[in-house]
C-alpha cells in the first residue's frame, strides 16, 4: 500500500517538476519513438525504490525516498524522453549541467549523494531495457573528493557544558543540544521525535534511524530534566518546536504542528542556524562526533558506542574513535600525577642516598 500511495504522489510530483506532457494517446509508461517519457520512467523507479529491500532486509526508508523524489526531477529537468540520453541526443550534457548547477557548489558529500541517486535511477532504466549503456551516461561527471573527517569537530567538553547551561539561549535550543550530545544521534533522528515517542521514566526515545530501523535513543539525567521543563503539560505533538506558527490551510502536515500553539516542528536548517550563531560556526553533527569521541576516551566499548549511535558497521564508527587533543592531554596529566605520587622502591631510595 505504501508503494502504491507513494508511487501516485511521486508520479504527480515528478511530472510537475519536469513539466513533461504525455504524448497524445499514451497511457502509463508508454514508449515512443524517442523512448520512454522521463517523468513516467522516474515515477516507476521511485515506486520500485519505495518497495525495495536493501542488504539489511529493510524496505527503503521514507527519508531516502523523499530525498530521491526531490533530487531526481531537478537532475532530469528538460529531458523529455530517455532517448535524449543517447550519445548524440543532447540529454547527457543537459543532465550533467543540471547536476552541476544544482549541487556543484554544495559540499562534496552532498554532490556525491545526488550523483549516486541519478546513477541508481539510470541503472534501473538499464535493467528495464529503457536505456542502453546506462553506465556511460555519467561519464565525465566524476565524484568529488571528500576530505577526511576534521579533528576540530570534536568540541571541548567544558565548552559543550557551558553552551547547554547558558540560560541566555532559548530552552528549546539548549534542550536540543543536550539531547543531541547525550544520545549521539543524527539531528534528523532527534528532530523527528514526538512527545509520544518519549519513555521518560527510562530516559529513552523511540526514533527511526538512518536506513529505516526503529531504535531507542538513550539520554542522560540532565537532558531528562530539561525535557521536563520544555514539554510542561503538553502530551502530543513534536518535541522540538520553532517559533513559526503553521497556517491553517493544509500546507503543513498535522504531525508537524503542535495542536495547541500551532507552532511548527523545528527544521534542520533552523536548528543548524541557531547552533552556529551561538558557537561561532559549530554544526549539529559536531555534537554527535564529540559525544562518541568523549565516550570512547572514557572507556566505552565498541559495542556500547554502536548501541548509542546506531552504527551497524564498525568501519564507519572508527572515524569517531580517534582521541582528541583534550583527551590525550588529560590522560597524560593523569599519568604524570600518578608517577609523581608513586612511592619509591628501596633500590631507588638507596640510589638517592648515594647521590647525596
mmCIF file of N, CA, C and O in Angstrom, residues 173-213:
data_model
loop_
_atom_site.group_PDB
_atom_site.id
_atom_site.type_symbol
_atom_site.label_atom_id
_atom_site.label_comp_id
_atom_site.label_asym_id
_atom_site.label_seq_id
_atom_site.Cartn_x
_atom_site.Cartn_y
_atom_site.Cartn_z
ATOM 1 N N UNK A 173 16.440 25.453 22.309
ATOM 2 C CA UNK A 173 17.726 25.170 21.689
ATOM 3 C C UNK A 173 18.634 24.390 22.626
ATOM 4 O O UNK A 173 19.271 23.403 22.224
ATOM 5 N N UNK A 174 18.686 24.808 23.878
ATOM 6 C CA UNK A 174 19.589 24.152 24.824
ATOM 7 C C UNK A 174 19.191 22.696 25.067
ATOM 8 O O UNK A 174 20.052 21.817 25.206
ATOM 9 N N UNK A 175 17.890 22.437 25.110
ATOM 10 C CA UNK A 175 17.431 21.057 25.288
ATOM 11 C C UNK A 175 17.788 20.212 24.068
ATOM 12 O O UNK A 175 18.195 19.047 24.190
ATOM 13 N N UNK A 176 17.632 20.777 22.891
ATOM 14 C CA UNK A 176 18.010 20.058 21.668
ATOM 15 C C UNK A 176 19.495 19.744 21.673
ATOM 16 O O UNK A 176 19.906 18.614 21.368
ATOM 17 N N UNK A 177 20.329 20.719 22.022
ATOM 18 C CA UNK A 177 21.776 20.485 22.049
ATOM 19 C C UNK A 177 22.135 19.410 23.069
ATOM 20 O O UNK A 177 22.983 18.556 22.806
ATOM 21 N N UNK A 178 21.498 19.455 24.233
ATOM 22 C CA UNK A 178 21.751 18.439 25.251
ATOM 23 C C UNK A 178 21.336 17.058 24.755
ATOM 24 O O UNK A 178 22.050 16.063 24.965
ATOM 25 N N UNK A 179 20.198 16.983 24.068
ATOM 26 C CA UNK A 179 19.695 15.708 23.535
ATOM 27 C C UNK A 179 20.635 15.175 22.447
ATOM 28 O O UNK A 179 20.950 13.979 22.412
ATOM 29 N N UNK A 180 21.094 16.047 21.577
ATOM 30 C CA UNK A 180 21.985 15.619 20.503
ATOM 31 C C UNK A 180 23.300 15.088 21.066
ATOM 32 O O UNK A 180 23.826 14.072 20.596
ATOM 33 N N UNK A 181 23.825 15.767 22.075
ATOM 34 C CA UNK A 181 25.099 15.333 22.650
ATOM 35 C C UNK A 181 24.922 14.043 23.440
ATOM 36 O O UNK A 181 25.690 13.081 23.278
ATOM 37 N N UNK A 182 23.898 13.980 24.278
ATOM 38 C CA UNK A 182 23.706 12.812 25.133
ATOM 39 C C UNK A 182 23.447 11.547 24.323
ATOM 40 O O UNK A 182 23.971 10.474 24.635
ATOM 41 N N UNK A 183 22.643 11.657 23.285
ATOM 42 C CA UNK A 183 22.241 10.477 22.508
ATOM 43 C C UNK A 183 23.223 10.125 21.400
ATOM 44 O O UNK A 183 23.181 9.016 20.870
ATOM 45 N N UNK A 184 24.100 11.083 21.031
ATOM 46 C CA UNK A 184 24.989 10.896 19.874
ATOM 47 C C UNK A 184 24.194 10.538 18.624
ATOM 48 O O UNK A 184 24.667 9.810 17.755
ATOM 49 N N UNK A 185 22.977 11.046 18.535
ATOM 50 C CA UNK A 185 22.106 10.732 17.400
ATOM 51 C C UNK A 185 22.289 11.750 16.287
ATOM 52 O O UNK A 185 22.800 12.860 16.502
ATOM 53 N N UNK A 186 21.900 11.373 15.094
ATOM 54 C CA UNK A 186 21.850 12.322 13.991
ATOM 55 C C UNK A 186 20.735 13.325 14.272
ATOM 56 O O UNK A 186 19.713 12.992 14.884
ATOM 57 N N UNK A 187 20.917 14.546 13.798
ATOM 58 C CA UNK A 187 19.949 15.599 14.095
ATOM 59 C C UNK A 187 18.549 15.224 13.615
ATOM 60 O O UNK A 187 17.557 15.495 14.292
ATOM 61 N N UNK A 188 18.456 14.603 12.450
ATOM 62 C CA UNK A 188 17.146 14.236 11.911
ATOM 63 C C UNK A 188 16.431 13.246 12.826
ATOM 64 O O UNK A 188 15.205 13.275 12.946
ATOM 65 N N UNK A 189 17.198 12.364 13.469
ATOM 66 C CA UNK A 189 16.606 11.348 14.340
ATOM 67 C C UNK A 189 16.022 11.957 15.610
ATOM 68 O O UNK A 189 15.110 11.390 16.215
ATOM 69 N N UNK A 190 16.552 13.110 16.012
ATOM 70 C CA UNK A 190 16.049 13.797 17.203
ATOM 71 C C UNK A 190 14.929 14.766 16.838
ATOM 72 O O UNK A 190 13.903 14.839 17.526
ATOM 73 N N UNK A 191 15.092 15.492 15.746
ATOM 74 C CA UNK A 191 14.088 16.486 15.368
ATOM 75 C C UNK A 191 12.754 15.843 14.987
ATOM 76 O O UNK A 191 11.708 16.498 15.089
ATOM 77 N N UNK A 192 12.759 14.584 14.579
ATOM 78 C CA UNK A 192 11.501 13.944 14.198
ATOM 79 C C UNK A 192 10.738 13.396 15.411
ATOM 80 O O UNK A 192 9.625 12.890 15.266
ATOM 81 N N UNK A 193 11.309 13.510 16.610
ATOM 82 C CA UNK A 193 10.664 12.947 17.789
ATOM 83 C C UNK A 193 9.367 13.675 18.124
ATOM 84 O O UNK A 193 9.289 14.899 18.079
ATOM 85 N N UNK A 194 8.350 12.893 18.485
ATOM 86 C CA UNK A 194 7.119 13.415 19.060
ATOM 87 C C UNK A 194 7.096 13.079 20.548
ATOM 88 O O UNK A 194 7.811 12.167 20.999
ATOM 89 N N UNK A 195 6.287 13.785 21.299
ATOM 90 C CA UNK A 195 6.217 13.552 22.739
ATOM 91 C C UNK A 195 5.833 12.105 23.035
ATOM 92 O O UNK A 195 6.327 11.494 23.983
ATOM 93 N N UNK A 196 4.971 11.538 22.194
ATOM 94 C CA UNK A 196 4.545 10.154 22.388
ATOM 95 C C UNK A 196 5.696 9.159 22.260
ATOM 96 O O UNK A 196 5.591 8.016 22.703
ATOM 97 N N UNK A 197 6.801 9.575 21.631
ATOM 98 C CA UNK A 197 7.944 8.683 21.437
ATOM 99 C C UNK A 197 8.850 8.622 22.660
ATOM 100 O O UNK A 197 9.788 7.811 22.688
ATOM 101 N N UNK A 198 8.614 9.476 23.637
ATOM 102 C CA UNK A 198 9.487 9.543 24.805
ATOM 103 C C UNK A 198 9.064 8.533 25.868
ATOM 104 O O UNK A 198 7.897 8.447 26.231
ATOM 105 N N UNK A 199 10.027 7.786 26.371
ATOM 106 C CA UNK A 199 9.844 6.928 27.548
ATOM 107 C C UNK A 199 10.617 7.623 28.663
ATOM 108 O O UNK A 199 11.767 7.277 28.966
ATOM 109 N N UNK A 200 9.973 8.605 29.267
ATOM 110 C CA UNK A 200 10.691 9.487 30.185
ATOM 111 C C UNK A 200 11.133 8.780 31.457
ATOM 112 O O UNK A 200 12.166 9.132 32.033
ATOM 113 N N UNK A 201 10.401 7.775 31.895
ATOM 114 C CA UNK A 201 10.787 7.060 33.104
ATOM 115 C C UNK A 201 12.116 6.331 32.930
ATOM 116 O O UNK A 201 12.906 6.214 33.876
ATOM 117 N N UNK A 202 12.381 5.858 31.722
ATOM 118 C CA UNK A 202 13.612 5.111 31.441
ATOM 119 C C UNK A 202 14.626 5.907 30.633
ATOM 120 O O UNK A 202 15.654 5.363 30.220
ATOM 121 N N UNK A 203 14.330 7.176 30.404
ATOM 122 C CA UNK A 203 15.219 8.087 29.651
ATOM 123 C C UNK A 203 15.593 7.492 28.289
ATOM 124 O O UNK A 203 16.753 7.368 27.924
ATOM 125 N N UNK A 204 14.548 7.176 27.542
ATOM 126 C CA UNK A 204 14.722 6.672 26.179
ATOM 127 C C UNK A 204 13.739 7.372 25.248
ATOM 128 O O UNK A 204 12.709 7.896 25.685
ATOM 129 N N UNK A 205 14.069 7.356 23.967
ATOM 130 C CA UNK A 205 13.187 7.953 22.959
ATOM 131 C C UNK A 205 13.208 7.072 21.726
ATOM 132 O O UNK A 205 14.285 6.731 21.216
ATOM 133 N N UNK A 206 12.045 6.700 21.241
ATOM 134 C CA UNK A 206 11.921 5.806 20.088
ATOM 135 C C UNK A 206 11.978 6.623 18.806
ATOM 136 O O UNK A 206 11.210 7.573 18.630
ATOM 137 N N UNK A 207 12.904 6.280 17.928
ATOM 138 C CA UNK A 207 13.044 7.013 16.675
ATOM 139 C C UNK A 207 13.302 6.043 15.531
ATOM 140 O O UNK A 207 13.415 4.833 15.733
ATOM 141 N N UNK A 208 13.381 6.589 14.333
ATOM 142 C CA UNK A 208 13.740 5.809 13.143
ATOM 143 C C UNK A 208 15.140 6.227 12.727
ATOM 144 O O UNK A 208 15.391 7.398 12.437
ATOM 145 N N UNK A 209 16.043 5.272 12.740
ATOM 146 C CA UNK A 209 17.429 5.557 12.380
ATOM 147 C C UNK A 209 17.575 5.726 10.868
ATOM 148 O O UNK A 209 16.677 5.389 10.094
ATOM 149 N N UNK A 210 18.723 6.206 10.468
ATOM 150 C CA UNK A 210 19.071 6.257 9.058
ATOM 151 C C UNK A 210 18.997 4.843 8.493
ATOM 152 O O UNK A 210 19.553 3.913 9.062
ATOM 153 N N UNK A 211 18.293 4.687 7.395
ATOM 154 C CA UNK A 211 18.096 3.365 6.821
ATOM 155 C C UNK A 211 16.768 2.742 7.179
ATOM 156 O O UNK A 211 16.421 1.689 6.677
ATOM 157 N N UNK A 212 16.008 3.382 8.101
ATOM 158 C CA UNK A 212 14.662 2.924 8.382
ATOM 159 C C UNK A 212 14.497 2.024 9.585
ATOM 160 O O UNK A 212 13.392 1.542 9.846
ATOM 161 N N UNK A 213 15.558 1.786 10.348
ATOM 162 C CA UNK A 213 15.459 0.901 11.507
ATOM 163 C C UNK A 213 14.915 1.649 12.718
ATOM 164 O O UNK A 213 15.385 2.727 13.067
#
